[in-house]
Amino acid sequence: MSEKTYEVRTYGCQMNVHDSERLSGLLEGAGYVRAPEGADGDADVVVFNTCAVRENADNKLYGNLGRLAPMKTKRPGMQIAVGGCLAQKDRDTITKRAPWVDVVFGTHNIGKLPVLLERARIQEEAQVEIAESLEAFPSTLPTRRESAYAAWVSISVGCNNTCTFCIVPALRGKEKDRRTGDILAEIEALVAEGVSEITLLGQNVNAYGSDIGDREAFSKLLRACGKIEGLERVRFTSPHPRDFTDDVIAAMAETPNVMPQLHMPLQSGSDTVLKAMRRSYRQERFLGIIEKVRAAMPDAAISTDIIVGFPGETEEDFAQTMHTVREARFANAFTFQYSIRPGTPAATMDDQIPKEVVQERYMRLVALQEEISWEENKKQVGRTLEVMVAEGEGRKDGATLRLSGRAPDNRLVHFTKPAQDVRPGDVVTVEITYAAPHHLLAEGETTAVRRTRAGDAWEKRNAEPQQGPGVMLGLPKIGVPEPLPAATGGCSIN
């Protein structure tokens, strides 16, 4: 009998991406193998890891489920599972609208997926199981990492904030921190396997320590990462301005392997709108953080999230956002048009902004940020940078005979392919010769190539039999999105 195959389709934030790595690990532990590339639903088990924050998330889900219905009819034994935030929110709706779904599970019990699939098969009826609180910290579950050289490491789950535009706390629960020793043990194990870059992940990553009453726990964790031999790059996402303290800035600046990169969600530059959003900072506080970060790390690249058209936003409020963007000079920004999210306080607020007004403001903001991004990238021309070679970052690499990777500040760099063989995870030294708003070019010869244990790990993985991608991302993009019939919503961790 041939092995059963699986496919995981992921939408939303980095937390969902990491959860999907765990779902893949669970399924492989239960004996499934990843479906070949291009399977497009032709797998024995198809899992949707959903997002409730993105606009039209439910329409996209049911559209995809509808396309699988005839395939399921033709393939006896095929199973479909729906998990993630939308499943947590619409638990009673999914099997009514799509009765061919076999399993519905939530954000707190992803570890139950293999059991629920088997129960659905034996009982020949849908299994809907939504836990109201976390059953086990997700990092204790088996994980099928998507990269051999870079990895997510979750340090907390849940969120204690009450932002009026966000439904995530209701679906992910209150913040629960992981033990520092467990986090460091996971990182050390990953480094031993060849991983050289980790990203610390949390719904509100720099609030880490609130569970144990240590306000400096996050900065201590960053410094502890600096002592792990073989760990070259440390990043984290996403912090909240409320909890971003001076000790974190000092730890970033003083720990060599913590990268000079910061993603700091602004959401709005208007104090009035920030108050309506229940964001516990104001413009002055936000810009003060940016100023301190730049003083400690002059070369830091700072990115952000911004929502345009929040209920009640006036032209003056929007002008304050534009002012903040000019002052902060973000390297890039994820910009979103506000749209109603059922279940959030903002959904029932008065003064919902007409779509045409939101669209016009959005285009002005995007144009301003594009201009700033380009100006900031032009400052990189002439600099010599160490770039970690990445896999799948350059869509045109084959045609241009280039490779792509990430600079320490996470800027995307396309560089001329050197004569010497290089692998994802290896590090090259290049000089930047050209800047575009969202990438840099190094068109000269590569100055140096450093083969790494991370590159060895990538080579070892790719020497094994290959299977298709199990985690398909639906993440927001920077800049002007492709035209859509409706405004694109955003999934932001903060």
Coordinates of C-alpha atoms in Angstrom, one line a residue:
M1 CA 0.0 0.0 0.0
S2 CA 1.4 3.4 -0.9
E3 CA 1.9 6.0 1.8
K4 CA -0.8 8.6 2.4
T5 CA 0.0 12.1 1.4
Y6 CA -0.9 15.5 2.9
E7 CA -0.9 19.1 2.0
V8 CA -1.1 22.1 4.3
R9 CA -2.4 25.5 3.1
T10 CA -1.6 28.4 5.3
Y11 CA -3.0 31.9 5.4
G12 CA -2.2 34.8 7.8
C13 CA 0.6 35.8 10.2
Q14 CA 3.9 34.3 11.1
M15 CA 2.3 32.4 14.0
N16 CA 0.1 30.5 11.5
V17 CA 3.2 29.8 9.4
H18 CA 4.9 28.3 12.4
D19 CA 1.8 26.4 13.5
S20 CA 1.7 24.8 10.0
E21 CA 5.3 23.6 10.4
R22 CA 4.0 21.8 13.5
L23 CA 0.9 20.4 11.7
S24 CA 3.3 19.0 9.0
G25 CA 5.4 17.5 11.7
L26 CA 2.4 15.9 13.4
L27 CA 1.2 14.4 10.1
E28 CA 4.6 13.0 9.2
G29 CA 4.9 11.6 12.7
A30 CA 1.5 9.8 12.0
G31 CA 2.9 8.3 8.8
Y32 CA 1.8 10.7 6.1
V33 CA 4.2 12.1 3.5
R34 CA 4.0 15.5 1.8
A35 CA 2.2 15.6 -1.5
P36 CA 4.3 16.1 -4.6
E37 CA 4.7 19.6 -5.9
G38 CA 1.7 20.8 -7.9
A39 CA -0.7 18.3 -6.3
D40 CA -3.2 21.2 -5.9
G41 CA -5.6 19.3 -3.6
D42 CA -4.8 15.9 -5.0
A43 CA -3.6 14.6 -1.6
D44 CA -5.1 12.2 0.9
V45 CA -5.4 14.9 3.6
V46 CA -5.7 18.6 2.8
V47 CA -5.4 20.9 5.8
F48 CA -6.4 24.6 5.8
N49 CA -4.7 26.7 8.5
T50 CA -6.9 29.7 8.4
C51 CA -6.8 33.4 9.4
A52 CA -9.7 35.4 10.7
V53 CA -8.0 38.8 10.3
R54 CA -7.6 39.0 6.6
E55 CA -10.5 40.5 4.7
N56 CA -12.9 38.0 3.1
A57 CA -11.1 35.2 4.9
D58 CA -14.3 33.2 5.1
N59 CA -15.1 33.7 1.4
K60 CA -11.6 32.5 0.4
L61 CA -11.9 29.4 2.6
Y62 CA -15.3 28.3 1.4
G63 CA -14.3 29.0 -2.2
N64 CA -11.3 26.7 -1.8
L65 CA -13.4 24.1 0.1
G66 CA -15.9 24.2 -2.8
R67 CA -13.2 23.5 -5.3
L68 CA -12.2 20.4 -3.3
A69 CA -15.7 19.0 -3.0
P70 CA -15.8 17.2 -6.4
M71 CA -12.3 15.9 -5.9
K72 CA -13.3 14.4 -2.6
T73 CA -16.3 12.7 -4.2
K74 CA -14.0 11.1 -6.8
R75 CA -11.5 10.0 -4.1
P76 CA -12.9 7.8 -1.4
G77 CA -10.9 8.2 1.8
M78 CA -9.8 11.7 1.1
Q79 CA -10.0 14.0 4.1
I80 CA -10.3 17.7 4.6
A81 CA -9.4 19.5 7.9
V82 CA -9.9 23.2 8.8
G83 CA -7.9 24.7 11.7
G84 CA -6.6 28.1 12.8
C85 CA -8.3 31.3 13.8
L86 CA -11.3 31.1 11.5
A87 CA -12.0 27.6 12.7
Q88 CA -11.8 28.8 16.3
K89 CA -14.2 31.7 15.5
D90 CA -16.7 29.9 13.2
R91 CA -16.6 26.4 14.8
D92 CA -20.3 25.7 14.3
T93 CA -20.5 27.2 10.8
I94 CA -17.9 25.4 8.8
T95 CA -19.5 21.9 8.7
K96 CA -22.9 23.4 8.0
R97 CA -21.6 25.4 5.0
A98 CA -19.2 22.7 3.8
P99 CA -20.5 19.3 5.1
W100 CA -17.8 17.4 3.2
V101 CA -15.2 18.7 5.8
D102 CA -14.0 15.9 8.0
V103 CA -12.2 17.8 10.9
V104 CA -12.5 21.2 12.4
F105 CA -9.9 22.1 15.1
G106 CA -8.9 25.3 16.8
T107 CA -5.8 27.3 17.7
H108 CA -5.4 25.7 21.2
N109 CA -5.5 22.0 20.1
I110 CA -3.5 21.6 16.9
G111 CA -1.8 18.5 18.4
K112 CA -5.1 16.6 18.1
L113 CA -5.2 16.7 14.3
P114 CA -4.0 13.1 13.6
V115 CA -6.4 11.7 16.3
L116 CA -9.3 13.7 14.9
L117 CA -8.6 12.5 11.3
E118 CA -8.5 8.9 12.5
R119 CA -11.7 9.3 14.5
A120 CA -13.5 10.9 11.5
R121 CA -12.4 8.0 9.3
I122 CA -13.6 5.3 11.8
Q123 CA -16.8 7.0 12.7
E124 CA -17.5 8.3 9.2
E125 CA -18.7 11.7 10.5
A126 CA -17.2 15.1 10.9
Q127 CA -15.2 15.8 14.1
V128 CA -15.4 19.3 15.5
E129 CA -13.2 19.9 18.5
I130 CA -12.4 23.4 19.7
A131 CA -10.5 23.8 22.9
E132 CA -11.1 27.1 24.9
S133 CA -7.6 27.2 26.4
L134 CA -4.2 25.9 25.4
E135 CA -3.8 22.2 25.9
A136 CA 0.0 22.1 25.5
F137 CA 2.6 24.7 24.5
P138 CA 2.8 24.2 20.7
S139 CA 6.6 24.0 20.7
T140 CA 6.4 20.6 22.5
L141 CA 4.9 19.2 19.3
P142 CA 6.9 17.7 16.4
T143 CA 7.8 20.2 13.7
R144 CA 8.6 19.9 10.1
R145 CA 10.8 23.0 9.5
E146 CA 10.4 24.7 6.1
S147 CA 14.1 25.9 6.1
A148 CA 17.3 24.1 6.8
Y149 CA 19.1 27.3 7.7
A150 CA 16.5 29.6 9.4
A151 CA 13.8 28.8 11.9
W152 CA 11.0 30.3 13.9
V153 CA 11.1 29.8 17.6
S154 CA 8.0 30.6 19.6
I155 CA 8.5 32.2 23.0
S156 CA 4.9 32.9 23.8
V157 CA 1.4 32.5 22.6
G158 CA -1.7 34.6 23.0
C159 CA -2.1 38.4 23.7
N160 CA -3.2 40.5 26.6
N161 CA -3.9 43.6 24.5
T162 CA -7.5 44.7 23.6
C163 CA -7.0 46.6 20.3
T164 CA -10.4 47.3 18.9
F165 CA -9.6 46.3 15.3
C166 CA -8.1 42.9 16.3
I167 CA -9.9 39.6 17.1
V168 CA -6.7 37.6 17.7
P169 CA -6.7 37.8 21.5
A170 CA -10.2 36.3 21.5
L171 CA -9.0 33.4 19.3
R172 CA -5.5 32.9 20.6
G173 CA -6.3 33.5 24.3
K174 CA -4.3 35.4 27.0
E175 CA -0.6 35.5 26.8
K176 CA 1.3 32.5 28.0
D177 CA 5.1 32.6 28.2
R178 CA 7.4 29.7 27.6
R179 CA 10.2 28.8 30.0
T180 CA 13.4 30.6 29.1
G181 CA 15.4 27.3 29.5
D182 CA 13.0 25.5 27.0
I183 CA 13.4 28.3 24.5
L184 CA 17.2 28.3 24.7
A185 CA 17.3 24.5 24.5
E186 CA 15.3 24.5 21.3
I187 CA 17.6 27.1 19.8
E188 CA 20.7 25.1 20.8
A189 CA 19.2 22.0 19.2
L190 CA 18.4 23.9 16.0
V191 CA 21.9 25.3 15.8
A192 CA 23.3 21.7 16.3
E193 CA 21.2 20.7 13.2
G194 CA 22.8 23.5 11.2
V195 CA 20.3 26.4 11.6
S196 CA 22.2 29.7 11.8
E197 CA 19.3 32.2 11.9
I198 CA 16.4 32.2 14.3
T199 CA 13.4 34.5 14.7
L200 CA 11.8 34.8 18.1
L201 CA 8.1 34.7 17.6
G202 CA 5.2 35.9 19.8
Q203 CA 1.9 37.7 19.4
N204 CA 3.4 40.5 21.5
V205 CA 7.0 39.3 21.6
N206 CA 8.5 41.9 23.9
A207 CA 5.9 41.5 26.5
Y208 CA 7.7 38.2 27.2
G209 CA 8.1 37.8 31.0
S210 CA 4.7 39.2 32.0
D211 CA 3.8 35.6 33.1
I212 CA 6.7 35.5 35.5
G213 CA 6.8 39.1 36.6
D214 CA 10.1 39.9 35.0
R215 CA 9.9 43.1 32.9
E216 CA 13.5 42.6 31.6
A217 CA 13.0 38.9 30.6
F218 CA 13.0 39.7 26.9
S219 CA 16.2 41.7 26.9
K220 CA 17.8 38.9 29.0
L221 CA 16.6 36.3 26.4
L222 CA 18.2 38.4 23.6
R223 CA 21.5 38.5 25.5
A224 CA 21.3 34.8 26.2
C225 CA 20.9 34.1 22.5
G226 CA 24.2 36.0 22.0
K227 CA 26.0 33.4 24.0
I228 CA 25.0 30.4 21.8
E229 CA 27.9 29.4 19.7
G230 CA 27.1 29.0 16.0
L231 CA 24.0 31.2 16.1
E232 CA 24.8 33.9 13.6
R233 CA 21.6 35.9 13.3
V234 CA 18.7 36.6 15.8
R235 CA 15.5 38.5 14.8
F236 CA 12.2 38.9 16.5
T237 CA 8.6 39.8 15.6
S238 CA 6.4 41.6 16.5
P239 CA 7.0 44.0 19.4
H240 CA 4.4 46.4 20.8
P241 CA 5.5 50.0 21.4
R242 CA 3.9 49.9 24.9
D243 CA 6.4 47.2 26.1
F244 CA 9.4 48.4 24.1
T245 CA 11.8 49.4 26.9
D246 CA 15.4 50.8 27.0
D247 CA 16.9 47.6 28.2
V248 CA 15.6 45.9 24.9
I249 CA 17.3 48.6 22.8
A250 CA 20.5 48.2 24.8
A251 CA 20.4 44.4 24.4
M252 CA 19.9 44.7 20.6
A253 CA 22.8 47.1 20.3
E254 CA 25.2 45.2 22.5
T255 CA 24.5 41.6 21.3
P256 CA 26.4 41.1 18.1
N257 CA 24.2 38.4 16.7
V258 CA 20.9 40.3 17.2
M259 CA 20.4 41.9 13.8
P260 CA 19.9 45.7 13.3
Q261 CA 16.3 45.3 12.3
L262 CA 13.1 46.2 14.0
H263 CA 9.4 45.7 12.9
M264 CA 7.5 48.2 15.1
P265 CA 3.7 48.4 14.3
L266 CA 2.5 52.0 14.2
Q267 CA -1.1 51.4 13.0
S268 CA -1.9 55.2 13.1
G269 CA 0.0 58.4 13.7
S270 CA -3.0 60.2 15.1
D271 CA -3.4 60.2 18.9
T272 CA -7.2 60.4 18.5
V273 CA -7.2 57.3 16.3
L274 CA -4.7 55.4 18.5
K275 CA -7.0 56.0 21.5
A276 CA -10.0 54.7 19.6
M277 CA -7.9 51.7 18.6
R278 CA -7.0 51.2 22.3
R279 CA -3.3 51.4 21.4
S280 CA -1.6 52.4 24.7
Y281 CA 1.0 54.8 23.2
R282 CA 0.8 58.1 21.3
Q283 CA 2.7 59.6 18.4
E284 CA 5.4 61.2 20.6
R285 CA 6.1 58.0 22.4
F286 CA 6.4 56.0 19.2
L287 CA 8.8 58.5 17.5
G288 CA 10.8 58.6 20.8
I289 CA 11.4 54.9 20.5
I290 CA 12.5 55.2 16.9
E291 CA 14.9 58.0 17.9
K292 CA 16.4 55.9 20.6
V293 CA 16.8 52.8 18.4
R294 CA 18.6 54.9 15.7
A295 CA 20.9 56.5 18.3
A296 CA 21.9 53.0 19.5
M297 CA 21.9 51.4 16.0
P298 CA 22.4 54.0 13.3
D299 CA 22.1 51.4 10.5
A300 CA 19.0 49.7 11.8
A301 CA 16.2 49.1 9.2
I302 CA 12.8 49.8 10.8
S303 CA 9.6 48.6 9.3
T304 CA 6.0 49.0 10.4
D305 CA 2.2 48.2 10.0
I306 CA -0.3 51.0 9.2
I307 CA -4.1 50.9 9.0
V308 CA -5.8 53.5 6.8
G309 CA -9.4 54.5 7.2
F310 CA -10.1 53.4 10.8
P311 CA -13.6 54.4 11.9
G312 CA -13.8 58.1 12.6
E313 CA -10.4 58.9 11.0
T314 CA -10.5 62.5 9.7
E315 CA -8.3 64.1 7.1
E316 CA -6.3 65.7 10.0
D317 CA -5.9 62.3 11.6
F318 CA -4.6 60.9 8.3
A319 CA -2.3 63.9 8.0
Q320 CA -0.8 62.9 11.4
T321 CA -0.1 59.5 10.1
M322 CA 1.7 60.9 7.0
H323 CA 3.7 63.2 9.3
T324 CA 4.8 60.2 11.5
V325 CA 5.8 58.3 8.4
R326 CA 7.9 61.2 7.2
E327 CA 9.6 61.5 10.6
A328 CA 10.1 57.8 11.2
R329 CA 11.5 57.1 7.7
F330 CA 10.6 53.4 7.7
A331 CA 12.6 51.1 5.4
N332 CA 9.3 49.6 4.4
A333 CA 5.7 49.4 5.6
F334 CA 2.8 46.9 5.4
T335 CA -0.1 49.2 4.7
F336 CA -3.7 48.1 5.0
Q337 CA -7.1 49.5 4.2
Y338 CA -9.4 49.2 7.2
S339 CA -12.3 46.8 6.7
I340 CA -14.8 45.5 9.2
R341 CA -13.9 42.4 11.1
P342 CA -17.0 40.8 12.7
G343 CA -16.5 40.3 16.4
T344 CA -14.3 43.3 17.0
P345 CA -15.4 46.5 18.8
A346 CA -14.4 48.5 15.7
A347 CA -16.9 46.7 13.6
T348 CA -19.8 48.5 15.4
M349 CA -18.2 51.9 15.7
D350 CA -19.9 54.9 14.1
D351 CA -18.3 56.9 11.3
Q352 CA -17.2 54.0 9.1
I353 CA -15.1 55.7 6.4
P354 CA -16.4 55.4 2.8
K355 CA -14.3 53.0 0.7
E356 CA -13.4 55.6 -1.9
V357 CA -12.0 57.9 0.8
V358 CA -10.0 55.1 2.3
Q359 CA -8.7 54.1 -1.1
E360 CA -7.5 57.6 -1.9
R361 CA -5.7 58.0 1.4
Y362 CA -4.2 54.6 1.1
M363 CA -2.7 55.4 -2.3
R364 CA -1.2 58.7 -0.9
L365 CA 0.4 56.8 2.0
V366 CA 1.8 54.1 -0.3
A367 CA 3.2 56.7 -2.6
L368 CA 4.9 58.5 0.3
Q369 CA 6.3 55.3 1.7
E370 CA 7.6 54.1 -1.7
E371 CA 9.5 57.4 -2.0
I372 CA 11.0 57.0 1.5
S373 CA 11.9 53.4 1.0
W374 CA 13.7 54.2 -2.2
E375 CA 15.6 57.1 -0.6
E376 CA 16.6 54.9 2.4
N377 CA 17.7 52.1 0.1
K378 CA 19.8 54.5 -2.0
K379 CA 21.8 55.1 1.2
Q380 CA 23.0 51.5 1.0
V381 CA 24.7 52.0 -2.4
G382 CA 28.5 51.6 -2.0
R383 CA 28.2 49.7 1.3
T384 CA 29.8 46.2 1.6
L385 CA 27.4 43.8 3.2
E386 CA 27.4 40.2 4.4
V387 CA 24.4 38.5 2.7
M388 CA 23.0 35.2 3.8
V389 CA 22.0 33.3 0.7
A390 CA 18.3 32.5 0.7
E391 CA 16.1 30.0 -1.1
G392 CA 13.2 31.2 -3.2
E393 CA 13.6 34.9 -2.6
G394 CA 14.5 36.0 -6.1
R395 CA 11.8 35.1 -8.6
K396 CA 13.9 36.2 -11.6
D397 CA 17.2 34.7 -10.4
G398 CA 17.2 32.1 -13.1
A399 CA 16.7 34.6 -15.9
T400 CA 19.2 37.2 -14.5
L401 CA 21.9 34.7 -13.4
R402 CA 21.7 36.1 -9.9
L403 CA 21.2 34.8 -6.4
S404 CA 19.3 36.4 -3.6
G405 CA 19.7 36.8 0.1
R406 CA 19.1 38.9 3.2
A407 CA 21.5 41.6 4.6
P408 CA 21.8 41.8 8.4
D409 CA 19.1 44.4 8.5
N410 CA 16.8 42.0 6.5
R411 CA 16.9 44.0 3.2
L412 CA 16.6 41.8 0.2
V413 CA 19.8 41.7 -2.0
H414 CA 20.1 40.3 -5.5
F415 CA 23.7 39.6 -6.4
T416 CA 25.7 38.3 -9.3
K417 CA 26.1 34.6 -9.1
P418 CA 29.8 33.9 -8.2
A419 CA 31.9 31.3 -9.9
Q420 CA 32.3 29.5 -6.6
D421 CA 29.4 27.2 -5.7
V422 CA 27.1 28.7 -2.9
R423 CA 24.1 27.3 -1.2
P424 CA 21.2 28.7 0.8
G425 CA 22.6 29.4 4.3
D426 CA 26.0 30.3 3.0
V427 CA 27.2 33.9 3.4
V428 CA 28.6 36.1 0.7
T429 CA 30.2 39.5 0.9
V430 CA 29.1 42.0 -1.8
E431 CA 29.1 45.7 -2.6
I432 CA 25.7 47.3 -3.3
T433 CA 25.6 49.0 -6.7
Y434 CA 21.9 49.9 -7.2
A435 CA 18.8 50.4 -5.0
A436 CA 15.1 50.0 -5.8
P437 CA 12.3 50.7 -3.3
H438 CA 12.1 47.0 -2.2
H439 CA 15.5 45.5 -3.0
L440 CA 19.1 46.1 -3.5
L441 CA 21.5 45.0 -6.3
A442 CA 25.1 43.9 -6.1
E443 CA 26.1 43.7 -9.8
G444 CA 29.9 43.4 -9.3
E445 CA 31.9 40.3 -8.4
T446 CA 31.3 38.7 -5.0
T447 CA 34.1 39.7 -2.7
A448 CA 34.0 36.6 -0.5
V449 CA 32.1 33.3 -0.1
R450 CA 31.8 31.7 3.3
R451 CA 30.5 28.1 3.3
T452 CA 28.6 27.4 6.5
R453 CA 27.1 24.6 8.5
A454 CA 23.8 26.0 7.5
G455 CA 24.7 25.5 3.9
D456 CA 25.8 22.0 4.7
A457 CA 22.4 21.4 6.4
W458 CA 20.6 22.7 3.3
E459 CA 22.7 20.5 1.0
K460 CA 22.0 17.4 3.2
R461 CA 18.3 18.0 3.2
N462 CA 18.2 18.5 -0.6
A463 CA 20.2 15.3 -1.1
E464 CA 17.2 13.4 0.4
P465 CA 14.1 12.5 -1.7
Q466 CA 12.2 15.7 -2.5
Q467 CA 8.5 16.3 -1.8
G468 CA 6.3 19.2 -2.7
P469 CA 5.7 22.3 -0.5
G470 CA 3.5 21.6 2.5
V471 CA 3.2 25.2 3.7
M472 CA 1.7 27.7 1.3
L473 CA 1.8 31.3 2.5
G474 CA -0.9 34.0 2.2
L475 CA 1.2 36.8 3.8
P476 CA 0.7 40.5 3.1
K477 CA 3.1 42.2 0.7
I478 CA 4.9 45.5 0.8
G479 CA 3.8 48.3 -1.4
V480 CA 0.9 48.5 -3.9
P481 CA -0.9 45.2 -4.1
E482 CA -2.3 43.6 -7.2
P483 CA -5.7 45.0 -8.1
L484 CA -8.5 43.2 -6.2
P485 CA -12.3 43.7 -6.3
A486 CA -12.2 44.7 -2.7
A487 CA -9.6 46.3 -0.5
T488 CA -7.0 44.0 0.9
G489 CA -7.1 43.4 4.6
G490 CA -4.0 42.8 6.7
C491 CA -2.9 40.2 9.2
S492 CA -0.6 41.9 11.6
I493 CA 0.7 40.2 14.8
N494 CA 0.5 43.6 16.5

